[in-house]
Every structure is written in structure tokens, then in C-alpha cells.
Amino acid sequence: MAGLKIRNLKKSFGGNAVINNISFDVREGEFCILLGPSGCGKTTVLRLIAGLEHQDEGEIFIGDREVSGLTPGERDIAMVFQSYALYPHLSVYENMAFPLKIKKRPREETDRKVREAAGLLGIEELLHRKPKELSGGQRQRVAIGRAIVRNPELFLFDEPLSNLDAKLRGSMRVELAKLHQKLGATMVYVTHDQVEAMTLGEKIILLDRGEIQQTGTPRQIYEKPSNLFVATFIGSPPINLLRGRIIMEGGRIFFSSGELLIDTGSREELQQYAGREVTMGIRPESLTPGDGPVKGRVELVEHLGAETLVYVRVDGTRVIAKASPDFERKPGEEISLALSDTGIHFFCNGHRIGRP
Ligand code: ATP
């Protein structure tokens, strides 16, 4: 097991810069998520680490070794793909034993490692079956088992759960988190699913168009998004955005947008933006029905069981508020919404205003 260090990585395909000067660290034993929209370059970063592509510039260290000049086989990495990539004519046991067979490891050692990994993953009874006799979730477990038996320095996962249905994805997510705790292995995991990233990751690296937008724990990224892209990418339902202006009146700082005038209280960091256009971001859970400054008309009420989402038209913009399960208002009715102190963010020219 080893940590990973990426320095100033650049990669272009046919003159198009796909990875644009990326640097990050993954601690030994850390579960790190590469998150971002389709096409942002996540898989390319993973393939560069694995040695399946070669960077134009930059260095990749696994532990203290600079691996850029090494073949994939020499890097001591195990990669698990979305498409399980199992050998159809081999049994589960033979698929899992395959990496050790290639390395000509003794039969007893191979047998012990395969059975240990099968035990960890709860697939002991499936060892004699062929891949076609398995469900999607079971196949993915075999692919992970094959990675485990190699005891690599580093695990790389490329959207391993995206072929599974929503329920199975949820339970495999829990199992992967448990597996990481048991193995204590260094893992880099690619996904475009922010829920997966928030629940699995110790560290999230959020990419867009080949550049890192923010690195942090799930909480840091949710609570202090460094720009508008991060604020809107993370969070479900998404953050509400209102465009307006900062104005000073009687020594107080207000956010003004159409009919709306919101007293920002003690947000001194806004003072220097007086008179300028800004965007106010409000997390849905920070906007609740009650006596407050946001007035609008109910468009739709979604009862989800544990909570209720209320879609409200405010001055030409739709916002989503969270209400309790017993919320009873009809579309068309007028409503006031209150704001909480947390979950409110201001951005100017796309960048967060205030301390990082
Ligand atoms: P997805 O979630 O859709 O898999 P991603 O974030 O993993 O997306 P990449 O697969 O890394 O994105 O691709 C990043 C960009 O590089 C895309 O625009 C893609 O078309 C381009 N690209 C990737 N591999 C190659 C290649 N071998 N040749 C040319 N362009 C490529």
C-alpha cells in the first residue's frame, strides 16, 4: 500500500487539452474520489495513473517511485472497471486466481488469497460458477475480488457501480466503504455521481474541463463551495441561485433582487461588493416555509415521505424549499419563506465571496 502524488499533469488528444495542469495528493490508505461531469477528464487521469495512457507533461509518484516510465504491469496497481472485464470461460475462482497464476505464485498461496477475498466479499458459494450465471452485483464483486488478491499498492475504480440498478448501487456503496475500512488500502475512485462521491469519499477532487475546481472533504465542498460550478454540481436538490446586487443602507448590508430585499446580517465580507452584481446561493434546506423575506407563489409540492419539497416562483425565478412532511399548501397560493444562517453563499463573477 502506498500514497499517490500527481504533479502538473497535462494531456492532450489531437491538440485538445483534456487534462490541464493537475496536481493532487492521495494519502496512504485514503479513499479519494475523482468527481465531475461527463467528459471532464476523470477517466483520463485514472488511465494516466495506471499507465494505459502517457502524459505530455508532469509526474506521477506511487509512494516514492516516479512511475511515468513504467509499464502498467510494473506499476503494481489494480484497476476495476465499469464493465467487469471477467473471462467468460473461466469460473469465479479461476477469474480471481488469474493475476496470481500469471505471476506463477504457489498454488496454496493462490488458494488462500482467493478464499480470503471471497470471504471478505461474501461470494464463497459462487466460486464454481461462470460469470454468465451471476447477477451484475455479483460480477462486480468478483472483479473487485480479483483486484484484492493481487494486494496492489493502489486500487483504481472507474465508475464500478454504474451498471447496477439504484437499489443495488446503494448496497454496493456500503459494502465498498466497509471493504475500504477492512483493507485500509489507498483507493482512487472515479464517478460522476455526487451522491456516491459524498457518501464514499474521504477526499473529493472535483474536476471540470480538465481542471481541479476544488479539493476537500465532502463537508468542506458542500459547506464552502469555492465557486458557482462546485455549488451547483454538489447538492440534491440543487442549490437555489438568485442574481442581484449588494446595497448598503443605514450601515447594514442588503442583497437586493427585484422585489426581494434580504438583510445579510453580519456578512462583512460583502461590504466591499457594495453596488456590484452578485449571485446568492441558498441550499434548499436553508429555505423553509415561515415568516421570512422571500415571498412567492407555490408552483408544485412534492411529498417525499420524510420531507416535502416546495417549488416556489419568486420574482420570475423558481426556487426549491424544504418543508416538513405535514406541509399542506396548494399550487397558486402565496407563501413566505425564511432563510437560515447557514447554507447561504455569495458569488461574484463565479467565485465565492468570503473565506475559503
Ligand atoms: P465520462 O464520465 O463520460 O467517462 P470522463 O470525465 O471520464 O467522462 P474522459 O473519458 O477522461 O472523461 O475524457 C475526457 C475528454 O477527452 C473527452 O472529451 C473525451 O472525448 C476525450 N478523450 C478521451 N480519450 C480520448 C482518446 N483516446 N482520443 C481522443 N479523445 C479522447
Coordinates of C-alpha atoms and ligand atoms in Angstrom, one line a residue:
M1 CA 0.0 0.0 0.0
A2 CA 1.3 3.5 -0.9
G3 CA 0.2 7.1 -1.3
L4 CA -0.1 8.8 -4.6
K5 CA 1.3 12.1 -5.7
I6 CA 0.3 13.8 -9.0
R7 CA 2.3 16.8 -10.2
N8 CA 1.4 19.2 -13.0
L9 CA -0.2 16.6 -15.2
K10 CA -1.0 17.6 -18.7
K11 CA -2.6 15.5 -21.5
S12 CA -3.9 16.5 -25.0
F13 CA -5.7 14.4 -27.6
G14 CA -5.3 15.6 -31.1
G15 CA -4.3 19.2 -30.0
N16 CA -7.2 19.4 -27.5
A17 CA -6.1 19.9 -23.9
V18 CA -8.0 17.3 -21.8
I19 CA -6.0 17.4 -18.6
N20 CA -4.7 20.9 -17.8
N21 CA -2.0 21.1 -15.2
I22 CA -3.5 18.9 -12.5
S23 CA -1.7 18.3 -9.1
F24 CA -3.1 16.4 -6.1
D25 CA -2.1 14.0 -3.3
V26 CA -3.8 10.9 -2.0
R27 CA -2.6 9.8 1.4
E28 CA -1.7 6.2 2.1
G29 CA -4.9 4.4 2.9
E30 CA -7.2 7.2 1.8
F31 CA -10.4 6.8 -0.2
C32 CA -10.2 9.6 -2.9
I33 CA -12.9 10.4 -5.3
L34 CA -12.4 12.0 -8.7
L35 CA -15.8 13.6 -9.4
G36 CA -17.0 15.6 -12.3
P37 CA -19.4 15.8 -15.3
S38 CA -19.1 13.5 -18.3
G39 CA -16.1 14.4 -20.4
C40 CA -14.2 16.4 -17.7
G41 CA -11.2 14.1 -17.8
K42 CA -11.7 11.7 -14.8
T43 CA -11.1 8.5 -16.7
T44 CA -8.1 10.0 -18.5
V45 CA -6.5 10.8 -15.1
L46 CA -7.1 7.3 -13.9
R47 CA -5.6 5.8 -17.2
L48 CA -2.6 8.0 -16.8
I49 CA -2.0 6.7 -13.2
A50 CA -2.5 3.2 -14.4
G51 CA -0.1 3.7 -17.3
L52 CA -2.7 3.0 -20.0
E53 CA -2.0 6.4 -21.4
H54 CA 1.1 8.5 -21.2
Q55 CA 1.0 12.2 -20.0
D56 CA 2.5 15.0 -22.1
E57 CA 3.9 16.7 -19.0
G58 CA 4.1 16.1 -15.3
E59 CA 5.0 13.4 -12.8
I60 CA 3.1 10.6 -11.1
F61 CA 4.6 9.1 -7.8
I62 CA 3.2 5.9 -6.2
G63 CA 4.8 6.0 -2.8
D64 CA 8.3 7.4 -3.5
R65 CA 8.5 5.8 -7.0
E66 CA 8.1 8.0 -10.1
V67 CA 6.2 5.6 -12.3
S68 CA 5.9 7.6 -15.6
G69 CA 8.5 5.5 -17.3
L70 CA 6.9 2.2 -16.1
T71 CA 4.5 -0.2 -18.0
P72 CA 1.1 -0.8 -16.4
G73 CA 2.3 -4.2 -15.2
E74 CA 5.3 -2.6 -13.4
R75 CA 3.2 -0.1 -11.5
D76 CA 1.6 -2.5 -9.1
I77 CA -1.9 -1.1 -9.5
A78 CA -5.3 -3.0 -9.7
M79 CA -8.0 -1.3 -11.8
V80 CA -11.7 -2.2 -11.5
F81 CA -13.8 -1.1 -14.5
Q82 CA -17.5 -0.4 -15.0
S83 CA -17.6 -3.3 -17.5
Y84 CA -16.4 -6.1 -15.1
A85 CA -13.9 -7.4 -17.7
L86 CA -14.2 -11.0 -16.5
Y87 CA -13.1 -14.0 -18.6
P88 CA -16.4 -15.7 -19.6
H89 CA -15.0 -19.2 -20.0
L90 CA -13.3 -19.2 -16.5
S91 CA -15.1 -19.8 -13.2
V92 CA -15.3 -17.2 -10.5
Y93 CA -12.4 -19.0 -8.7
E94 CA -10.3 -19.0 -11.9
N95 CA -11.1 -15.4 -12.6
M96 CA -10.0 -14.3 -9.2
A97 CA -6.9 -16.6 -9.2
F98 CA -5.8 -15.3 -12.7
P99 CA -3.5 -12.5 -11.6
L100 CA -1.6 -14.8 -9.2
K101 CA -1.4 -17.6 -11.8
I102 CA 0.3 -15.2 -14.3
K103 CA 2.8 -14.3 -11.5
K104 CA 3.3 -18.1 -11.0
R105 CA 2.5 -17.9 -7.3
P106 CA 2.4 -21.2 -5.4
R107 CA -1.0 -23.0 -5.6
E108 CA -1.5 -22.9 -1.8
E109 CA -0.9 -19.2 -1.6
T110 CA -3.3 -18.5 -4.5
D111 CA -6.0 -20.7 -3.0
R112 CA -5.7 -18.9 0.4
K113 CA -5.8 -15.5 -1.1
V114 CA -8.8 -16.3 -3.4
R115 CA -10.8 -17.7 -0.5
E116 CA -9.9 -14.8 1.8
A117 CA -11.0 -12.3 -0.8
A118 CA -14.2 -14.3 -1.5
G119 CA -14.9 -14.3 2.3
L120 CA -14.4 -10.6 2.5
L121 CA -16.9 -10.1 -0.4
G122 CA -19.4 -12.8 0.7
I123 CA -19.1 -14.8 -2.5
E124 CA -17.7 -18.1 -1.2
E125 CA -20.6 -20.1 -2.6
L126 CA -20.2 -18.6 -6.1
L127 CA -16.6 -19.7 -6.7
H128 CA -17.5 -22.6 -9.0
R129 CA -19.9 -20.6 -11.2
K130 CA -19.2 -18.9 -14.5
P131 CA -19.7 -15.1 -14.9
K132 CA -22.9 -15.6 -17.0
E133 CA -24.5 -17.4 -14.0
L134 CA -24.1 -14.3 -11.8
S135 CA -26.0 -11.0 -11.3
G136 CA -24.4 -7.7 -12.1
G137 CA -23.7 -7.0 -8.4
Q138 CA -22.1 -10.4 -8.0
R139 CA -19.9 -9.9 -11.2
Q140 CA -18.7 -6.6 -9.9
R141 CA -17.8 -8.3 -6.6
V142 CA -15.7 -10.9 -8.5
A143 CA -13.9 -8.1 -10.4
I144 CA -13.2 -6.4 -7.0
G145 CA -12.1 -9.8 -5.6
R146 CA -9.6 -10.2 -8.5
A147 CA -8.1 -6.8 -7.6
I148 CA -7.9 -7.7 -3.9
V149 CA -6.0 -11.0 -4.4
R150 CA -3.2 -9.0 -6.1
N151 CA -2.7 -6.9 -2.9
P152 CA -1.7 -3.9 -5.0
E153 CA -0.1 -0.7 -3.9
L154 CA -3.1 1.2 -5.2
F155 CA -6.7 0.4 -6.2
L156 CA -8.2 2.4 -9.1
F157 CA -12.0 2.2 -9.7
D158 CA -13.6 3.6 -12.8
E159 CA -17.4 4.0 -12.2
P160 CA -17.6 0.4 -10.9
L161 CA -21.3 0.7 -9.8
S162 CA -22.9 2.5 -12.8
N163 CA -24.1 -0.7 -14.5
L164 CA -26.1 -1.6 -11.4
D165 CA -29.7 -0.6 -10.6
A166 CA -30.3 2.1 -8.0
K167 CA -31.0 -0.2 -5.0
L168 CA -28.0 -2.5 -5.7
R169 CA -25.8 0.6 -6.2
G170 CA -26.8 1.8 -2.7
S171 CA -25.9 -1.5 -1.0
M172 CA -22.7 -2.0 -3.0
R173 CA -21.7 1.5 -1.9
V174 CA -22.0 0.5 1.7
E175 CA -20.0 -2.7 1.0
L176 CA -17.2 -0.8 -0.7
A177 CA -17.0 1.6 2.2
K178 CA -16.7 -1.4 4.6
L179 CA -14.2 -3.1 2.4
H180 CA -12.0 0.0 2.4
Q181 CA -12.2 0.1 6.2
K182 CA -11.1 -3.6 6.4
L183 CA -8.3 -3.4 3.8
G184 CA -7.1 0.1 4.7
A185 CA -6.0 0.4 1.1
T186 CA -5.3 3.5 -1.0
M187 CA -8.2 3.9 -3.4
V188 CA -8.9 6.3 -6.3
Y189 CA -12.5 6.1 -7.4
V190 CA -14.0 7.8 -10.5
T191 CA -17.6 8.8 -10.6
H192 CA -19.9 11.4 -12.0
D193 CA -22.5 10.7 -9.2
Q194 CA -22.2 13.3 -6.5
V195 CA -24.2 11.1 -4.0
E196 CA -21.7 8.3 -4.5
A197 CA -18.9 10.7 -4.0
M198 CA -20.3 12.4 -0.9
T199 CA -21.1 9.0 0.8
L200 CA -17.9 7.2 -0.1
G201 CA -15.1 9.7 -0.3
E202 CA -12.8 10.9 2.4
K203 CA -11.4 13.3 -0.1
I204 CA -13.2 14.6 -3.2
I205 CA -11.4 16.1 -6.2
L206 CA -13.9 17.9 -8.3
L207 CA -12.9 18.3 -11.9
D208 CA -14.4 20.4 -14.7
R209 CA -13.0 20.7 -18.2
G210 CA -9.7 19.1 -17.2
E211 CA -9.1 21.4 -14.2
I212 CA -9.5 20.9 -10.5
Q213 CA -12.3 23.1 -9.2
Q214 CA -12.0 22.2 -5.6
T215 CA -10.4 19.5 -3.3
G216 CA -11.7 18.8 0.1
T217 CA -13.8 16.5 2.4
P218 CA -17.4 16.1 1.3
R219 CA -18.4 18.5 4.1
Q220 CA -15.9 21.2 3.1
I221 CA -17.0 21.0 -0.5
Y222 CA -20.7 21.2 0.4
E223 CA -20.4 23.8 3.1
K224 CA -17.8 26.1 1.4
P225 CA -18.0 25.7 -2.4
S226 CA -15.2 27.6 -3.9
N227 CA -17.1 28.7 -7.0
L228 CA -20.5 28.5 -8.7
F229 CA -19.7 25.4 -10.6
V230 CA -18.9 23.5 -7.3
A231 CA -22.0 24.9 -5.6
T232 CA -24.3 23.8 -8.3
F233 CA -22.7 20.4 -9.0
I234 CA -22.9 19.3 -5.4
G235 CA -26.2 19.0 -3.6
S236 CA -29.6 17.4 -4.4
P237 CA -32.0 19.1 -4.9
P238 CA -29.6 21.7 -6.3
I239 CA -28.7 25.0 -4.6
N240 CA -31.1 27.9 -5.5
L241 CA -29.5 30.8 -7.3
L242 CA -30.7 34.4 -7.3
R243 CA -29.0 37.2 -9.2
G244 CA -28.9 40.6 -7.6
R245 CA -26.9 43.4 -6.1
I246 CA -25.3 44.3 -2.8
I247 CA -26.5 47.5 -1.3
M248 CA -25.6 49.4 1.9
E249 CA -28.4 51.2 3.8
G250 CA -28.1 52.7 7.3
G251 CA -24.9 50.9 7.9
R252 CA -26.4 47.5 7.0
I253 CA -25.7 45.2 4.1
F254 CA -28.5 44.0 1.9
F255 CA -28.9 41.7 -1.1
S256 CA -31.4 43.2 -3.5
S257 CA -33.0 41.2 -6.4
G258 CA -36.2 42.7 -8.0
E259 CA -38.8 42.9 -5.2
L260 CA -36.6 41.0 -2.8
L261 CA -34.6 42.7 -0.1
I262 CA -32.6 40.5 2.2
D263 CA -30.7 41.7 5.3
T264 CA -27.5 39.8 5.2
G265 CA -26.8 40.5 8.9
S266 CA -23.2 40.2 9.8
R267 CA -21.7 39.3 6.5
E268 CA -19.0 41.9 6.5
E269 CA -17.2 40.2 3.6
L270 CA -19.9 41.6 1.4
Q271 CA -19.2 45.2 2.2
Q272 CA -16.5 45.7 -0.5
Y273 CA -19.0 44.4 -3.1
A274 CA -21.5 47.2 -2.5
G275 CA -23.1 48.2 -5.7
R276 CA -21.9 45.1 -7.6
E277 CA -23.8 42.3 -9.1
V278 CA -23.6 39.1 -7.2
T279 CA -25.3 35.7 -7.1
M280 CA -26.8 34.5 -3.9
G281 CA -26.9 30.7 -3.4
I282 CA -29.4 29.2 -0.9
R283 CA -29.4 25.5 -0.2
P284 CA -33.0 24.1 -0.2
E285 CA -32.7 23.0 3.4
S286 CA -31.9 26.7 4.4
L287 CA -35.1 27.9 2.8
T288 CA -38.2 26.9 4.7
P289 CA -41.9 28.0 4.8
G290 CA -42.3 30.6 7.6
D291 CA -42.2 34.2 8.4
G292 CA -39.3 35.5 6.2
P293 CA -38.2 37.9 3.5
V294 CA -38.6 35.6 0.4
K295 CA -42.2 35.9 -1.0
G296 CA -43.5 33.9 -3.8
R297 CA -46.2 31.6 -5.2
V298 CA -46.3 27.8 -4.8
E299 CA -45.9 26.0 -8.1
L300 CA -45.7 22.4 -7.0
V301 CA -45.5 20.4 -3.8
E302 CA -43.6 17.1 -3.8
H303 CA -44.3 14.9 -0.8
L304 CA -41.3 12.5 -0.5
G305 CA -42.2 10.9 2.9
A306 CA -39.5 12.1 5.3
E307 CA -39.6 15.6 3.8
T308 CA -41.5 17.8 1.4
L309 CA -40.1 19.8 -1.5
V310 CA -41.9 23.0 -2.3
Y311 CA -41.3 24.6 -5.7
V312 CA -41.9 28.4 -5.4
R313 CA -41.9 31.1 -8.1
V314 CA -40.0 34.1 -6.7
D315 CA -39.8 37.1 -8.9
G316 CA -39.5 35.1 -12.1
T317 CA -37.1 32.6 -10.7
R318 CA -38.0 29.1 -9.4
V319 CA -36.6 28.1 -6.0
I320 CA -36.9 24.9 -4.1
A321 CA -37.6 25.0 -0.4
K322 CA -37.7 22.1 2.1
A323 CA -40.7 21.7 4.3
S324 CA -41.9 19.1 6.9
P325 CA -43.9 16.1 5.8
D326 CA -47.2 17.7 7.1
F327 CA -46.8 20.7 4.8
E328 CA -50.2 21.5 3.3
R329 CA -50.3 24.3 0.7
K330 CA -51.7 24.2 -2.8
P331 CA -50.2 25.4 -6.1
G332 CA -51.1 29.0 -6.7
E333 CA -51.1 30.0 -3.1
E334 CA -48.8 32.8 -1.8
I335 CA -46.1 31.8 0.5
S336 CA -43.3 33.4 2.6
L337 CA -40.0 31.6 3.1
A338 CA -37.5 32.1 5.9
L339 CA -33.7 31.8 5.5
S340 CA -31.4 30.1 7.9
D341 CA -27.9 31.5 8.7
T342 CA -26.0 28.5 7.2
G343 CA -26.3 27.3 3.7
I344 CA -26.2 30.8 2.2
H345 CA -23.4 31.6 -0.2
F346 CA -22.5 34.6 -2.3
F347 CA -20.5 34.6 -5.5
C348 CA -19.1 37.3 -7.7
N349 CA -18.0 36.6 -11.3
G350 CA -18.5 32.9 -10.4
H351 CA -16.1 32.9 -7.4
R352 CA -17.0 32.5 -3.8
I353 CA -17.1 35.7 -1.7
G354 CA -15.6 35.2 1.7
R355 CA -13.1 33.0 3.4
P356 CA -12.3 29.7 1.7
Ligands
ATP1 P1 -17.2 10.1 -18.6 O1 -17.8 10.3 -17.2 O2 -18.2 10.4 -19.7 O3 -16.5 8.8 -18.8 P2 -14.7 11.4 -18.2 O4 -14.7 12.6 -17.3 O5 -14.1 10.2 -17.7 O6 -16.1 11.2 -18.8 P3 -12.6 11.2 -20.2 O7 -13.0 9.8 -20.6 O8 -11.4 11.3 -19.4 O9 -13.8 11.9 -19.4 O10 -12.5 12.1 -21.5 C1 -12.1 13.5 -21.4 C2 -12.1 14.1 -22.8 O11 -11.1 13.5 -23.6 C3 -13.4 13.8 -23.6 O12 -13.7 15.0 -24.3 C4 -13.0 12.7 -24.5 O13 -13.7 12.7 -25.7 C5 -11.5 12.9 -24.7 N1 -10.8 11.7 -25.0 C6 -10.6 10.7 -24.1 N2 -9.8 9.7 -24.6 C7 -9.5 10.0 -25.8 C8 -8.8 9.4 -26.9 N3 -8.2 8.3 -26.7 N4 -8.7 10.1 -28.1 C9 -9.3 11.3 -28.2 N5 -10.0 12.0 -27.3 C10 -10.1 11.3 -26.1

